[in-house]
Coordinates of C-alpha atoms in Angstrom, one line a residue:
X1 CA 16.8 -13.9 -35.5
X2 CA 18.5 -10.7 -34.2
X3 CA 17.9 -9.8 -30.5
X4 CA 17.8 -5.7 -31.0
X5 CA 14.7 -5.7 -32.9
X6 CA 11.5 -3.4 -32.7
X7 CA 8.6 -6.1 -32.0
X8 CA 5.0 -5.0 -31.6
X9 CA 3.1 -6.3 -28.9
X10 CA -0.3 -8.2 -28.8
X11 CA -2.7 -8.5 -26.2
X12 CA -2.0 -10.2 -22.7
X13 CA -4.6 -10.6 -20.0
X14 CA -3.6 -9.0 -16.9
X15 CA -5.2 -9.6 -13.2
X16 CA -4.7 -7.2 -10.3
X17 CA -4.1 -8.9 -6.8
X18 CA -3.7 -7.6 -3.1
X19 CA -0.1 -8.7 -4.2
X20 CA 0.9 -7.8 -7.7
X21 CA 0.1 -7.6 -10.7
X22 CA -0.2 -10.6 -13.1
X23 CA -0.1 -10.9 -16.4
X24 CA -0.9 -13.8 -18.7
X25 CA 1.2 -14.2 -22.1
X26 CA -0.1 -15.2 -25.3
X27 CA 1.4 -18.8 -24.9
X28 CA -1.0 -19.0 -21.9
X29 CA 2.3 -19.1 -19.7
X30 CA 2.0 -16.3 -16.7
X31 CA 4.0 -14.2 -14.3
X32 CA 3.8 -12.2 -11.2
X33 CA 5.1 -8.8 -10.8
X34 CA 5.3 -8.7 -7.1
X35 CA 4.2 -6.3 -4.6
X36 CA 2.3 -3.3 -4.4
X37 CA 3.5 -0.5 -7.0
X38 CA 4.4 2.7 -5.3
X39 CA 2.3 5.5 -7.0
X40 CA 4.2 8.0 -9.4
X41 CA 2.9 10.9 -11.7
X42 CA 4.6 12.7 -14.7
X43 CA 8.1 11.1 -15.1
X44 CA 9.8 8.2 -13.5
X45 CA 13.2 7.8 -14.2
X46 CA 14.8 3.9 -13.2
X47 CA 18.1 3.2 -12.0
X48 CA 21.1 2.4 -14.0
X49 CA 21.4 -0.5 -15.6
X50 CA 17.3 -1.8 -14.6
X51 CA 15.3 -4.3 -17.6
X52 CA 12.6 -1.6 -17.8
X53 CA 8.8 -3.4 -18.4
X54 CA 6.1 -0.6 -19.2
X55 CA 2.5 -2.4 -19.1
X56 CA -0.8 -0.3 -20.0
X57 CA -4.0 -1.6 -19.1
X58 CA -7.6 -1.6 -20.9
X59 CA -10.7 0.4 -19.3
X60 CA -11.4 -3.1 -18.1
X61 CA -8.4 -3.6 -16.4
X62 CA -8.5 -7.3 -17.3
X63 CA -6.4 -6.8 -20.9
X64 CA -3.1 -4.8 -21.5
X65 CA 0.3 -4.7 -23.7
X66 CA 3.5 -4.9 -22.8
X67 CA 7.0 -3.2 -24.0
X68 CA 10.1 -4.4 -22.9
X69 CA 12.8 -1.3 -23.2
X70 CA 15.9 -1.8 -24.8
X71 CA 16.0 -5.7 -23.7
X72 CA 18.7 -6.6 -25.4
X73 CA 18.8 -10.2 -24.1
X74 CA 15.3 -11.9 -25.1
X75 CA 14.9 -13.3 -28.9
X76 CA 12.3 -11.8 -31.3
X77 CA 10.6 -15.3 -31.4
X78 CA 10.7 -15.3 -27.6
X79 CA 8.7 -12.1 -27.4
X80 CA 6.1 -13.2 -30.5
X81 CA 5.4 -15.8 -29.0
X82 CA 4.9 -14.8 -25.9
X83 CA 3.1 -11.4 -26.9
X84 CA 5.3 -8.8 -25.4
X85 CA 6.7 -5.9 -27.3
X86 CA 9.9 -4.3 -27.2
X87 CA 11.4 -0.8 -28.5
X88 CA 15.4 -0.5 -28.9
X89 CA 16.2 3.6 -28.6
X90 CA 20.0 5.2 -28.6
X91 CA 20.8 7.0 -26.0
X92 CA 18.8 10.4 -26.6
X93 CA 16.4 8.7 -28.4
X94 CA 12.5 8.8 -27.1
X95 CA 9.2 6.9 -28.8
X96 CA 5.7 7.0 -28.1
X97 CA 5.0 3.5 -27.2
X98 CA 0.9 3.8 -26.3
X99 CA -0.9 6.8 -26.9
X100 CA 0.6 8.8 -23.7
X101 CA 2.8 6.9 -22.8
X102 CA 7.0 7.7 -23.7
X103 CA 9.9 6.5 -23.0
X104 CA 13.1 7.3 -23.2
X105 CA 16.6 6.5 -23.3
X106 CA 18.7 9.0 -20.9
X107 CA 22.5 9.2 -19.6
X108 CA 24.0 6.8 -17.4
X109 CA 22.3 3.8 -18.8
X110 CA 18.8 5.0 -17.3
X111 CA 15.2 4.7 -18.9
X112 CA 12.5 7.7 -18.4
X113 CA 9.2 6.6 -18.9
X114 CA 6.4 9.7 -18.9
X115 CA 3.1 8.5 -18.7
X116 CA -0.9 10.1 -18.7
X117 CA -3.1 7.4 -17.4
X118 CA -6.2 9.8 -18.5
X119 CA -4.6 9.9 -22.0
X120 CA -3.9 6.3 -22.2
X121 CA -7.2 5.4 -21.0
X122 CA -6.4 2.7 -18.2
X123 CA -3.8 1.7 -16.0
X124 CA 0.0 2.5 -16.4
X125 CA 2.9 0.1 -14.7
X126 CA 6.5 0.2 -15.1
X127 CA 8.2 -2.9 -13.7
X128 CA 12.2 -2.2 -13.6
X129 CA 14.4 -5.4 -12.5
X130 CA 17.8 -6.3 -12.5
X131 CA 19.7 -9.6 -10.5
X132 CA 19.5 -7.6 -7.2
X133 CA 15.3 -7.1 -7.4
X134 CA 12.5 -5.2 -8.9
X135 CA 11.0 -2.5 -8.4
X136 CA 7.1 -1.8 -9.2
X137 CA 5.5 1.7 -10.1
X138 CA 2.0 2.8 -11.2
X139 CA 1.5 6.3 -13.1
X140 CA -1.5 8.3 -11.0
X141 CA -3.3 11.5 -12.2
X142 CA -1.8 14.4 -10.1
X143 CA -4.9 16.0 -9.3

């Protein structure tokens, strides 16, 4: 199977700790994204180069999906099985991934991710990660 494909994402189960955030896959396997997300509103825009992971949440907070943007490394049975999406853009190229929530693919190898947490009714992360670290972010309301 190709590795540059569009893949829809199903439902995960997602828990909120003092630490992170974790997230449980469809293969019952989990991860931690660690550390507390510093708040953002409107746009984020990641450093060069970052894997970009955008997870919204449920009302419940206890359910979400997740994209991977423009992973170009993980298989399309990988993500299937597992449950997480992905979206591929060209540079220039922008998709609404969750009902207000965007992303797009920007110069210099960067990923802009716009989010409304009112709009998408629950809670919006962006995970970005390369060898060197990760960085966490959670969309806020600006009022």
């Amino acid at each position: 199977m190709s590795a540059r494909n569009d893949v829809a994402p199903s439902t995960l189960g997602v828990e909120l700790l003092e630490h992170g955030v974790q997230v449980e896959y469809t293969d019952g396997r989990t991860t931690l994204y660690r550390g507390v997300p510093e708040k953002v509103d409107g746009t984020l825009t990641t450093s060069p180069g970052k894997q970009v992971h955008v997870l919204v949440t449920d009302p419940t907070e206890t359910e979400g999906v997740m994209v991977y943007v423009n992973d170009l490394k993980t298989h399309d049975d990988i993500l299937e099985s597992t449950g997480v999406g992905r979206v591929i853009l060209e540079k220039g190229e922008e998709e609404e991934i969750f009902p207000g929530v965007t992303v797009r693919s920007v110069a210099g190898m960067r990923t802009e991710v716009e989010a409304d947490p009112e709009e998408a009714r629950g809670r919006v992360f962006v995970f970005a990660e390369d060898d060197w670290g990760e960085d966490s972010y959670e969309f806020v309301d600006e009022d």
